[in-house]
mmCIF file with all atom_site columns, N, CA and C in Angstrom:
data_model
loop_
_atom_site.group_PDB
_atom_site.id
_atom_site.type_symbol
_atom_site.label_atom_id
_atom_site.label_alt_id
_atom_site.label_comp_id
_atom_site.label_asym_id
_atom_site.label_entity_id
_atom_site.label_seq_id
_atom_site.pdbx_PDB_ins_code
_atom_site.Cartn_x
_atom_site.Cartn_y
_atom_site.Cartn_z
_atom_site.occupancy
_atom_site.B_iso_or_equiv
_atom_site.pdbx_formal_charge
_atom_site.auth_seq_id
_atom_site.auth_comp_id
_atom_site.auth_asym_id
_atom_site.auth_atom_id
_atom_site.pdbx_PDB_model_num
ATOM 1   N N  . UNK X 1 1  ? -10.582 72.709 38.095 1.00 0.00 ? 25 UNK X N  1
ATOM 2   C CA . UNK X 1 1  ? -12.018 72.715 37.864 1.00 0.00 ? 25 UNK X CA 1
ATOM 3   C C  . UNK X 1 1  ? -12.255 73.038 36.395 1.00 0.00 ? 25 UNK X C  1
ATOM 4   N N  . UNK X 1 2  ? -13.023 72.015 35.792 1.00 0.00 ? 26 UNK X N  1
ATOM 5   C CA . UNK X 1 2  ? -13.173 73.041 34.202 1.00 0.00 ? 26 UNK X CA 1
ATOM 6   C C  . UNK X 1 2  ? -14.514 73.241 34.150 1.00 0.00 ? 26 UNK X C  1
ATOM 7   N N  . UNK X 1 3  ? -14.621 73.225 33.112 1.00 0.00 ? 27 UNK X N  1
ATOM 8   C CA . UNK X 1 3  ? -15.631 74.638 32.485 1.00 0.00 ? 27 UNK X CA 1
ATOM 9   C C  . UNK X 1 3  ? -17.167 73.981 33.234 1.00 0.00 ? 27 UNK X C  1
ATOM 10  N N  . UNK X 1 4  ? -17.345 72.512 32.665 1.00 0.00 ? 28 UNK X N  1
ATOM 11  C CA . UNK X 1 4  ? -18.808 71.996 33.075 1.00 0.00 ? 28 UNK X CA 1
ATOM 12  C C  . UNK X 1 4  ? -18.776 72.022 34.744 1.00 0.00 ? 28 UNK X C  1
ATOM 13  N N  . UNK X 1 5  ? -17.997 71.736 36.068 1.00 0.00 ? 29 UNK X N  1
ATOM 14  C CA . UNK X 1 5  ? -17.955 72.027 37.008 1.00 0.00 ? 29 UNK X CA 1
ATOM 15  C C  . UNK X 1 5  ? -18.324 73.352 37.677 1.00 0.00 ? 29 UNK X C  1
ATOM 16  N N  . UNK X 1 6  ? -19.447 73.099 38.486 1.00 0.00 ? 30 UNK X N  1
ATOM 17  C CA . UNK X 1 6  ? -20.132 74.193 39.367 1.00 0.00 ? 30 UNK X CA 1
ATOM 18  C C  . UNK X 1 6  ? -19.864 74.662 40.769 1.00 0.00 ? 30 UNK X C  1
ATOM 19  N N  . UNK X 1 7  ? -19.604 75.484 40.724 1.00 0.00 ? 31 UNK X N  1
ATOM 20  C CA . UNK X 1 7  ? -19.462 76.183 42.683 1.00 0.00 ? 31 UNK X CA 1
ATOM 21  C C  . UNK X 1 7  ? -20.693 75.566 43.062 1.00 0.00 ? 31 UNK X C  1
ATOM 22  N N  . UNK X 1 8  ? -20.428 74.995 44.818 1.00 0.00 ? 32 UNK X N  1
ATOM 23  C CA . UNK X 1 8  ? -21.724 74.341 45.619 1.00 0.00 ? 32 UNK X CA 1
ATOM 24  C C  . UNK X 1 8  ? -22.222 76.312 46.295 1.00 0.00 ? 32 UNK X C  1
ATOM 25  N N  . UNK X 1 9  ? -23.582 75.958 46.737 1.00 0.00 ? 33 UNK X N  1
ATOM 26  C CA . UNK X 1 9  ? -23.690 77.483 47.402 1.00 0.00 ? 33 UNK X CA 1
ATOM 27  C C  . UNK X 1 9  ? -22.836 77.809 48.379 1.00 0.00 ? 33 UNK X C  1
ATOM 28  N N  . UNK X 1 10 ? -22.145 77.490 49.157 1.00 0.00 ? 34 UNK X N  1
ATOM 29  C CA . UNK X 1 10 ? -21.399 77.422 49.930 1.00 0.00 ? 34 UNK X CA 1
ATOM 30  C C  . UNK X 1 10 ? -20.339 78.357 49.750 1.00 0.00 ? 34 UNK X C  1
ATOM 31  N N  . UNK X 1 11 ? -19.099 77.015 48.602 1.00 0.00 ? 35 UNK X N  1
ATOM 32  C CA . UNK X 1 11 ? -18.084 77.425 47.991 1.00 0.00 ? 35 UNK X CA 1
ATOM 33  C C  . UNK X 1 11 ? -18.589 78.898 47.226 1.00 0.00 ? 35 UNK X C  1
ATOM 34  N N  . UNK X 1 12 ? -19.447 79.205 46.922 1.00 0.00 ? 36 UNK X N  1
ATOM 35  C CA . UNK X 1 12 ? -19.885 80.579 45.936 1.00 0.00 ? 36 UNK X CA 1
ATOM 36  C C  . UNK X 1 12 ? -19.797 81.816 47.156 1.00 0.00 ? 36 UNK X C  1
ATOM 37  N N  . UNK X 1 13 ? -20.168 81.205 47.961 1.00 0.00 ? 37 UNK X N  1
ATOM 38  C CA . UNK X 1 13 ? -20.599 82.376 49.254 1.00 0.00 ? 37 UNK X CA 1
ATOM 39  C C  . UNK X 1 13 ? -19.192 82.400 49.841 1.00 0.00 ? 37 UNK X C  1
ATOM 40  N N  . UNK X 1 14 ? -18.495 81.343 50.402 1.00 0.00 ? 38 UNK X N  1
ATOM 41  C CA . UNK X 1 14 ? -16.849 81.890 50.664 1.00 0.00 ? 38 UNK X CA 1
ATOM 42  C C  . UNK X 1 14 ? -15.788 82.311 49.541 1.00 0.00 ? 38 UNK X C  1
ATOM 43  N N  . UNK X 1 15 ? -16.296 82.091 48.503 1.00 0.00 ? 39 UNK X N  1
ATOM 44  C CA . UNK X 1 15 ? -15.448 82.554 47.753 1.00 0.00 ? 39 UNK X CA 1
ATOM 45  C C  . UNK X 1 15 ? -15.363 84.182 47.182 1.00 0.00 ? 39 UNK X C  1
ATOM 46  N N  . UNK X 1 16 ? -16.940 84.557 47.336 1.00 0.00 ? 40 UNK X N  1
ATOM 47  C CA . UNK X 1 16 ? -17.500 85.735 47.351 1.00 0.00 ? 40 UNK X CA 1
ATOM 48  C C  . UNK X 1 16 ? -16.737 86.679 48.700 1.00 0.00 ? 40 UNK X C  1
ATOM 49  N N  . UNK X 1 17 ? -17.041 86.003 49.546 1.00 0.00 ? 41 UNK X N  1
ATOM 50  C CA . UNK X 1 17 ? -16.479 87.122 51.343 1.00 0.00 ? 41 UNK X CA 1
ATOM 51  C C  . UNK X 1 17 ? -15.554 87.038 50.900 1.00 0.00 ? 41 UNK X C  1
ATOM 52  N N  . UNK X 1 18 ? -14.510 86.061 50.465 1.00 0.00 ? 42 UNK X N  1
ATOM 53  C CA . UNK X 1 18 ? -13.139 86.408 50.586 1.00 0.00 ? 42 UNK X CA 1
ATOM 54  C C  . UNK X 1 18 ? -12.471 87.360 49.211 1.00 0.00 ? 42 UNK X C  1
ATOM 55  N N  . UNK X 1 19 ? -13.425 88.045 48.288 1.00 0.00 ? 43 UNK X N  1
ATOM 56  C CA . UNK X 1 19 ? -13.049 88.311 47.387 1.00 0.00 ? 43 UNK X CA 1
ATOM 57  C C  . UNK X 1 19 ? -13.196 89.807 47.736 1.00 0.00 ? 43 UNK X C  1
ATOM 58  N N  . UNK X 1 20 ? -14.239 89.818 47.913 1.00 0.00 ? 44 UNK X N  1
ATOM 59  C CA . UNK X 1 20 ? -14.606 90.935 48.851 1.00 0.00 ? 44 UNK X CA 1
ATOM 60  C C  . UNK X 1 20 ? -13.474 91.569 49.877 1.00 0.00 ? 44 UNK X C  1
ATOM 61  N N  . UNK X 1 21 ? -13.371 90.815 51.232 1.00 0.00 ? 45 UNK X N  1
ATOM 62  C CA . UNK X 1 21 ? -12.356 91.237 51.830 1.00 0.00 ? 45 UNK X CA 1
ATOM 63  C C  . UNK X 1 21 ? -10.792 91.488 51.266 1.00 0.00 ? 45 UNK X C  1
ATOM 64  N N  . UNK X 1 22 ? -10.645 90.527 50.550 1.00 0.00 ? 46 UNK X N  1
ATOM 65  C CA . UNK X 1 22 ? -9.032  91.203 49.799 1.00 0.00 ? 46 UNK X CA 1
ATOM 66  C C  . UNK X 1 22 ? -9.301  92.237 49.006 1.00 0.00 ? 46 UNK X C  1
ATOM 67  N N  . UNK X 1 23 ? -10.468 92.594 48.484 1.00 0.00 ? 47 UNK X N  1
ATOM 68  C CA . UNK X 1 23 ? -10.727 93.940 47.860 1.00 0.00 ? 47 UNK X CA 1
ATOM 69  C C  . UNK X 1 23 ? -10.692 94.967 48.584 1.00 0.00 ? 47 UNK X C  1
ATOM 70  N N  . UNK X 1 24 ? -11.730 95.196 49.520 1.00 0.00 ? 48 UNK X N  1
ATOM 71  C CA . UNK X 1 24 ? -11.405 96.196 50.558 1.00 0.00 ? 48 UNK X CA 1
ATOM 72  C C  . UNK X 1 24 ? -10.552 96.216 51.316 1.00 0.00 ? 48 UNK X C  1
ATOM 73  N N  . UNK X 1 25 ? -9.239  95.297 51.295 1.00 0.00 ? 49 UNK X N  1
ATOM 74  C CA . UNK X 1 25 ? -8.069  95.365 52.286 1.00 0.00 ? 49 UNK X CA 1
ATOM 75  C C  . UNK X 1 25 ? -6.874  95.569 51.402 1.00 0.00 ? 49 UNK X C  1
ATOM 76  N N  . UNK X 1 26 ? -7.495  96.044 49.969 1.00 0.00 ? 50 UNK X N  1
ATOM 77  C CA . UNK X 1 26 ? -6.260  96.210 48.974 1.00 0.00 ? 50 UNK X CA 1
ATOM 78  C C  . UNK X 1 26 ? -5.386  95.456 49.239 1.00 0.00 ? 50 UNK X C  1
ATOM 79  N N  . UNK X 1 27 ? -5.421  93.970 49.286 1.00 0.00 ? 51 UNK X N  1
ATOM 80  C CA . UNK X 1 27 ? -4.507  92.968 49.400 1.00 0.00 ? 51 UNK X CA 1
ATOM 81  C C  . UNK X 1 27 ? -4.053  92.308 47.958 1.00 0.00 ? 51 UNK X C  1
ATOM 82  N N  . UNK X 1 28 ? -4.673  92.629 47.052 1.00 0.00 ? 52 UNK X N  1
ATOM 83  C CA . UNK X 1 28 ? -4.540  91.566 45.923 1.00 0.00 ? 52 UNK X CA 1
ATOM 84  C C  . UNK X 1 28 ? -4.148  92.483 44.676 1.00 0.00 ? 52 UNK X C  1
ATOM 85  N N  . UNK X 1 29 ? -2.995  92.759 44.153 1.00 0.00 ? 53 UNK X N  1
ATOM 86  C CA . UNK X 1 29 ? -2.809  93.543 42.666 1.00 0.00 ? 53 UNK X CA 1
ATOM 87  C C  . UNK X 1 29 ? -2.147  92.487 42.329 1.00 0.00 ? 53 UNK X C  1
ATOM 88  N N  . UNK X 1 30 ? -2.151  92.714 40.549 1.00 0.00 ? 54 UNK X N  1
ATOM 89  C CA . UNK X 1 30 ? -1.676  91.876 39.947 1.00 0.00 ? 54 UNK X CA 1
ATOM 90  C C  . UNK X 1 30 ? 0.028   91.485 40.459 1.00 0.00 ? 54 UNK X C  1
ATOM 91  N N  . UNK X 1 31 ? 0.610   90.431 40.029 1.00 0.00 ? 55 UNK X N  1
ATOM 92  C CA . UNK X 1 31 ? 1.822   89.631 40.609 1.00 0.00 ? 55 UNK X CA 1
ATOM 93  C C  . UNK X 1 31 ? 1.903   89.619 42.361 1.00 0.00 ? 55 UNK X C  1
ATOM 94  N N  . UNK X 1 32 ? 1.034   89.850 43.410 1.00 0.00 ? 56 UNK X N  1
ATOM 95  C CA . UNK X 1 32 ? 1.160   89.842 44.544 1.00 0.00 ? 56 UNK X CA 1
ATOM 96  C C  . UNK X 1 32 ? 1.471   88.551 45.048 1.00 0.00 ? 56 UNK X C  1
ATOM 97  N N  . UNK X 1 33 ? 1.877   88.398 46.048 1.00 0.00 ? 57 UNK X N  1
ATOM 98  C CA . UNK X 1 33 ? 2.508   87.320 46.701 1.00 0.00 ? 57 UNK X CA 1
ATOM 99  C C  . UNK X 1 33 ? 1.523   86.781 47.878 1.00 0.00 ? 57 UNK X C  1
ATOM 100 N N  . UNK X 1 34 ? 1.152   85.856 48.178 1.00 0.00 ? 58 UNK X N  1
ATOM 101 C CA . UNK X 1 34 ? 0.146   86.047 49.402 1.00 0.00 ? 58 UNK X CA 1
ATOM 102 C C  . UNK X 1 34 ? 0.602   84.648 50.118 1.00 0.00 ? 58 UNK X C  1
ATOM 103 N N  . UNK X 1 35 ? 0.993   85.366 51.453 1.00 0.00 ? 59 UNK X N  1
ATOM 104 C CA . UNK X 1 35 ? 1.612   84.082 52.087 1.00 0.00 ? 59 UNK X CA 1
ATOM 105 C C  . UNK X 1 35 ? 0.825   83.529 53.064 1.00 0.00 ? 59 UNK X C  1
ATOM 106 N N  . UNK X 1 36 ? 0.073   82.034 53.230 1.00 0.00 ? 60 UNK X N  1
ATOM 107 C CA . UNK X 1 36 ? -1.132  81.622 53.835 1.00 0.00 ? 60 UNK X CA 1
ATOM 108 C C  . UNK X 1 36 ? -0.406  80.822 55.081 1.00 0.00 ? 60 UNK X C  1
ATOM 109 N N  . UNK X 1 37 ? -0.298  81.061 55.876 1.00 0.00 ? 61 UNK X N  1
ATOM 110 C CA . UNK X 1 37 ? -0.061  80.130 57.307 1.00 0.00 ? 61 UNK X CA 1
ATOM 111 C C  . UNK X 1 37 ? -0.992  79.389 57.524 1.00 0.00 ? 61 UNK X C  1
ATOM 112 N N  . UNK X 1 38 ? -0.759  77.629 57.447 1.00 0.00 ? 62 UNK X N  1
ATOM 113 C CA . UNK X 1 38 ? -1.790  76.663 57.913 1.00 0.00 ? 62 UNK X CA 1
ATOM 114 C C  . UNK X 1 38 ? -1.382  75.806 58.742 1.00 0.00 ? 62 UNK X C  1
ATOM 115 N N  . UNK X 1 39 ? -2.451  75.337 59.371 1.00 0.00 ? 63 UNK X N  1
ATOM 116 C CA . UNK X 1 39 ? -2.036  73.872 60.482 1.00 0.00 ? 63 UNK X CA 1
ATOM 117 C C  . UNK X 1 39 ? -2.047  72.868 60.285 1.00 0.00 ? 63 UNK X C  1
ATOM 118 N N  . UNK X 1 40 ? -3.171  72.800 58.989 1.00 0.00 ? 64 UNK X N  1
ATOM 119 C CA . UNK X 1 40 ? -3.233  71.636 58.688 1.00 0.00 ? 64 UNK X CA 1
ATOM 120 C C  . UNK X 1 40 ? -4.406  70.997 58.944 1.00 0.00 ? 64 UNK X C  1
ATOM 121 N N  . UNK X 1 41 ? -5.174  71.596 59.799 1.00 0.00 ? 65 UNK X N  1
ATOM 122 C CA . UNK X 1 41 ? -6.485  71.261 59.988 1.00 0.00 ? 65 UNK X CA 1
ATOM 123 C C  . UNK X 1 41 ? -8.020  71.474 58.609 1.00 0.00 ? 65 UNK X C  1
ATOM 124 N N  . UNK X 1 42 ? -8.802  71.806 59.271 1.00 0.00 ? 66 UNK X N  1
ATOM 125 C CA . UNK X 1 42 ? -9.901  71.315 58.235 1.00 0.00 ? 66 UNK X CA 1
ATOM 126 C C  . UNK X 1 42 ? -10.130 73.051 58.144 1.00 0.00 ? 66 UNK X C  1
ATOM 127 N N  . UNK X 1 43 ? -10.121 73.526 59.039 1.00 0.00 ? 67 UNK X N  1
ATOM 128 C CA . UNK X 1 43 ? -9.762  75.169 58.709 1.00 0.00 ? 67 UNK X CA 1
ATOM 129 C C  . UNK X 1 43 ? -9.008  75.681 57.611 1.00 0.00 ? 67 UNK X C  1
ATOM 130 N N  . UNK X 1 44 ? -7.830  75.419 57.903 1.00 0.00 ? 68 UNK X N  1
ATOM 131 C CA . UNK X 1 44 ? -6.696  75.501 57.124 1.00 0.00 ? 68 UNK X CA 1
ATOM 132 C C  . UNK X 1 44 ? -6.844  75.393 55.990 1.00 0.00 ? 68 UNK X C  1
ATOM 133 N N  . UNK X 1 45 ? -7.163  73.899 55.658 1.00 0.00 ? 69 UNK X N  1
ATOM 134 C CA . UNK X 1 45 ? -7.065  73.331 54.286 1.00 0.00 ? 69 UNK X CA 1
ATOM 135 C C  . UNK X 1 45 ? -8.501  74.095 53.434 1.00 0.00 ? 69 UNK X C  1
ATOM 136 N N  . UNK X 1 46 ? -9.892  74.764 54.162 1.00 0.00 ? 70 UNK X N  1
ATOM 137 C CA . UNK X 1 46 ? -10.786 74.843 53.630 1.00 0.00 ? 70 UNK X CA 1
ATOM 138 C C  . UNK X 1 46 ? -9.980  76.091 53.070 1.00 0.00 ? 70 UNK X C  1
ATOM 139 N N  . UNK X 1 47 ? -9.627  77.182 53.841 1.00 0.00 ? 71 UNK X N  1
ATOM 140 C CA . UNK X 1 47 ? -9.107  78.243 53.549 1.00 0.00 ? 71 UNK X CA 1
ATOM 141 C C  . UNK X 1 47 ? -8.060  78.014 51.917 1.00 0.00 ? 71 UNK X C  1
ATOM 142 N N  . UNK X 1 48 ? -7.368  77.536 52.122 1.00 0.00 ? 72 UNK X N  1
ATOM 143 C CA . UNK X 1 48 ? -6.561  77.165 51.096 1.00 0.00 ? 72 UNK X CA 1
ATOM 144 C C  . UNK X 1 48 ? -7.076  77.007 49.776 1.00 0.00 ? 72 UNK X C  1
ATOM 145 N N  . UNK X 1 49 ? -8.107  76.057 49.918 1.00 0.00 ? 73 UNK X N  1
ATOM 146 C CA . UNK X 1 49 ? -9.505  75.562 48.763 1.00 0.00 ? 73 UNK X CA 1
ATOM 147 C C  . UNK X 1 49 ? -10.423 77.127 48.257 1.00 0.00 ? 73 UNK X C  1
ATOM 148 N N  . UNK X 1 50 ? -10.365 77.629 49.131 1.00 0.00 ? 74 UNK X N  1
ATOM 149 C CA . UNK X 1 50 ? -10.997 78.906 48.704 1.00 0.00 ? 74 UNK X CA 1
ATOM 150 C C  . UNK X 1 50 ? -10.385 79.628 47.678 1.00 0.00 ? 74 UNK X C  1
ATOM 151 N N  . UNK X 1 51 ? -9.223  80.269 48.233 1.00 0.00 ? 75 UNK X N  1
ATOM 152 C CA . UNK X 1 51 ? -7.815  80.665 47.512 1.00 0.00 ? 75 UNK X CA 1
ATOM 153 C C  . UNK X 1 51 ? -7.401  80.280 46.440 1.00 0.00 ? 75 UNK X C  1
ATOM 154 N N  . UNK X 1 52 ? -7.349  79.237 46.239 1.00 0.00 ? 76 UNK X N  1
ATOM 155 C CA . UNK X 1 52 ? -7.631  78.553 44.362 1.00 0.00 ? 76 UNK X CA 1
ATOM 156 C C  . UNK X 1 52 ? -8.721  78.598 43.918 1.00 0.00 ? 76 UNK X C  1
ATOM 157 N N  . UNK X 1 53 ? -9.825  78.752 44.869 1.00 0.00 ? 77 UNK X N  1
ATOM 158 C CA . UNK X 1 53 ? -11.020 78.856 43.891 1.00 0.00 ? 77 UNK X CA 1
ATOM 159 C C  . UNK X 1 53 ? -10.807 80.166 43.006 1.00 0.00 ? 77 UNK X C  1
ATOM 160 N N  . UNK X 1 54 ? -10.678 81.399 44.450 1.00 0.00 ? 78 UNK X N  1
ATOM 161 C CA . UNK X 1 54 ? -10.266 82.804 43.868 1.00 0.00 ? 78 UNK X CA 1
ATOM 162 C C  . UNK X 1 54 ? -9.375  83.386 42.947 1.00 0.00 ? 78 UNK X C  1
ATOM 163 N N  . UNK X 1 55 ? -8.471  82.261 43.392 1.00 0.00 ? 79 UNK X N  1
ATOM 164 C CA . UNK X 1 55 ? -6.978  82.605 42.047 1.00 0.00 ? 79 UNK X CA 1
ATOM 165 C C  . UNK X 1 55 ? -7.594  82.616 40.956 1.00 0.00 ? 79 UNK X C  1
ATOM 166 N N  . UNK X 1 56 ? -8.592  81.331 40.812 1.00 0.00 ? 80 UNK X N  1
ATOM 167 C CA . UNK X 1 56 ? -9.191  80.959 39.498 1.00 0.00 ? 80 UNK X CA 1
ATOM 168 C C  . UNK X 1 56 ? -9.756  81.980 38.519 1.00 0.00 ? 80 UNK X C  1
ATOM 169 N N  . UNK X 1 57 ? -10.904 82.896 39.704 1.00 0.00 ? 81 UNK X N  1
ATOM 170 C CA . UNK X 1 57 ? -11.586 83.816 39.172 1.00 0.00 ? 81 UNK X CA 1
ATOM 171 C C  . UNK X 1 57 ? -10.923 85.280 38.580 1.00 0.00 ? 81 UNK X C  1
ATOM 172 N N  . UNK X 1 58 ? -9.731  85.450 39.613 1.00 0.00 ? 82 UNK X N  1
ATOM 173 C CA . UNK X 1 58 ? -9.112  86.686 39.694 1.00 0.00 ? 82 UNK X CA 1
ATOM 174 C C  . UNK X 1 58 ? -8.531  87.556 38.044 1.00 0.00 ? 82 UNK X C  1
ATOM 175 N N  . UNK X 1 59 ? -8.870  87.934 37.170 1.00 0.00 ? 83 UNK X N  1
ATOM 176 C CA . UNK X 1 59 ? -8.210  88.445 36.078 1.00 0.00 ? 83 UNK X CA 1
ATOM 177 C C  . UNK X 1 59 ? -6.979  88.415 35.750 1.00 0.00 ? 83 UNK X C  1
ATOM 178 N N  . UNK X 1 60 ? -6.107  88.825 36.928 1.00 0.00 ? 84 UNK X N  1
ATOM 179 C CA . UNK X 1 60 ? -4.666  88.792 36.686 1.00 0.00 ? 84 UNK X CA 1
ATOM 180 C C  . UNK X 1 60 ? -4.261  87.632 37.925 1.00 0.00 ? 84 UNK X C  1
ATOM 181 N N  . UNK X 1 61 ? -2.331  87.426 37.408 1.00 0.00 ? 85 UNK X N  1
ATOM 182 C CA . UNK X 1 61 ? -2.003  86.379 37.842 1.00 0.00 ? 85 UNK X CA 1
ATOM 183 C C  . UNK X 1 61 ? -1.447  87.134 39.204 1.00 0.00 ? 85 UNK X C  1
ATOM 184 N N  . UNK X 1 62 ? -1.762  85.984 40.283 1.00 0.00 ? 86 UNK X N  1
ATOM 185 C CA . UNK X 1 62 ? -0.733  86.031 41.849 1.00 0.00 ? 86 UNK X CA 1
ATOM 186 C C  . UNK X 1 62 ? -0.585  84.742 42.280 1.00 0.00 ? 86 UNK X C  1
ATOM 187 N N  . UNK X 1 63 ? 0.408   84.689 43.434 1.00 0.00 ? 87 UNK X N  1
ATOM 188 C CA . UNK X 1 63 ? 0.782   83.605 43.524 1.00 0.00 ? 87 UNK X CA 1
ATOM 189 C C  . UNK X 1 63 ? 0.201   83.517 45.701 1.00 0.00 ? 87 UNK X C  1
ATOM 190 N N  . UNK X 1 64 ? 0.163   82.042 45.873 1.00 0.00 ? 88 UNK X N  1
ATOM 191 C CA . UNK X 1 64 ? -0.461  81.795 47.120 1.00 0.00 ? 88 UNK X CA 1
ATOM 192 C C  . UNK X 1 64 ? 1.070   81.101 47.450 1.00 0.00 ? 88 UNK X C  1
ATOM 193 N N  . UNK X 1 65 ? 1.520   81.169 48.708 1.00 0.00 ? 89 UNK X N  1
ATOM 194 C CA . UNK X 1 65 ? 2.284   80.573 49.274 1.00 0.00 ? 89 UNK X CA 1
ATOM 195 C C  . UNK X 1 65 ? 1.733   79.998 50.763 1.00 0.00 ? 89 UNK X C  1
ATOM 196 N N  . UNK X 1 66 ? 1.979   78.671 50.788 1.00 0.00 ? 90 UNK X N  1
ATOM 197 C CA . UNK X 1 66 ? 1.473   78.205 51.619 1.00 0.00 ? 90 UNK X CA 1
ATOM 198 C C  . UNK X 1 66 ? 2.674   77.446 52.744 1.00 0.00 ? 90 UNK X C  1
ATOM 199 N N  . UNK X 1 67 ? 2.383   78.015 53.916 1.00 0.00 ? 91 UNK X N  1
ATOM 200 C CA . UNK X 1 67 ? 3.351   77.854 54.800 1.00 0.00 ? 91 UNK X CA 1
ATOM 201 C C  . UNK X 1 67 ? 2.655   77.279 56.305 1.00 0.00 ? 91 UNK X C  1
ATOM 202 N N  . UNK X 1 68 ? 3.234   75.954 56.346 1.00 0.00 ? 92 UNK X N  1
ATOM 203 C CA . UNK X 1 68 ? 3.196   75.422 57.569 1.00 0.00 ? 92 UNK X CA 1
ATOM 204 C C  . UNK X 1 68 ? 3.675   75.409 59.137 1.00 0.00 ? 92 UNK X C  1
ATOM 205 N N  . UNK X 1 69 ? 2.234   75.962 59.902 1.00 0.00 ? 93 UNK X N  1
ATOM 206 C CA . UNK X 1 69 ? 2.748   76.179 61.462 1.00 0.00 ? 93 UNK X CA 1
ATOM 207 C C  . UNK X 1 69 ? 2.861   74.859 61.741 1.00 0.00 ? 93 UNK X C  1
ATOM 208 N N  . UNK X 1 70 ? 3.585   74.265 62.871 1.00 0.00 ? 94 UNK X N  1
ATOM 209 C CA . UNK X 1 70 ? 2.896   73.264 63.529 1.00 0.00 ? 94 UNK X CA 1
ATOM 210 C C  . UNK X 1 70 ? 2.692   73.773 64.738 1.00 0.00 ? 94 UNK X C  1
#
């Protein structure tokens, strides 16, 4: 996403809860590892989309690992 590209209200509002919740679940310090289980569905993949949105915002670097159930 660069610079002229805008969050829809949506994307602003899940990207917000989920920033939120890894805050209060002390899930996220800098170099953390975060391992995402998906199916593959439209769930999944939205979740995922979030998660880079957040990486984006986050100050310091972590990494998302994304791992497939079937």
């Amino acid at each position: 996403m660069s610079a002229r590209e805008h969050l829809t209200y949506a994307q602003k509002t899940c990207v917000g809860s989920v920033g939120r919740l890894m805050r209060d679940a002390g899930m996220l310090v800098p170099g953390a590892r975060l391992g995402v289980a998906v199916s593959g569905g439209e769930d999944s993949f939205t979740l995922v989309n979030i998660l880079l949105l957040r990486q984006r915002t986050v100050p310091f670097p972590f990494e998302i690992m994304v791992l497939h159930v079937n």
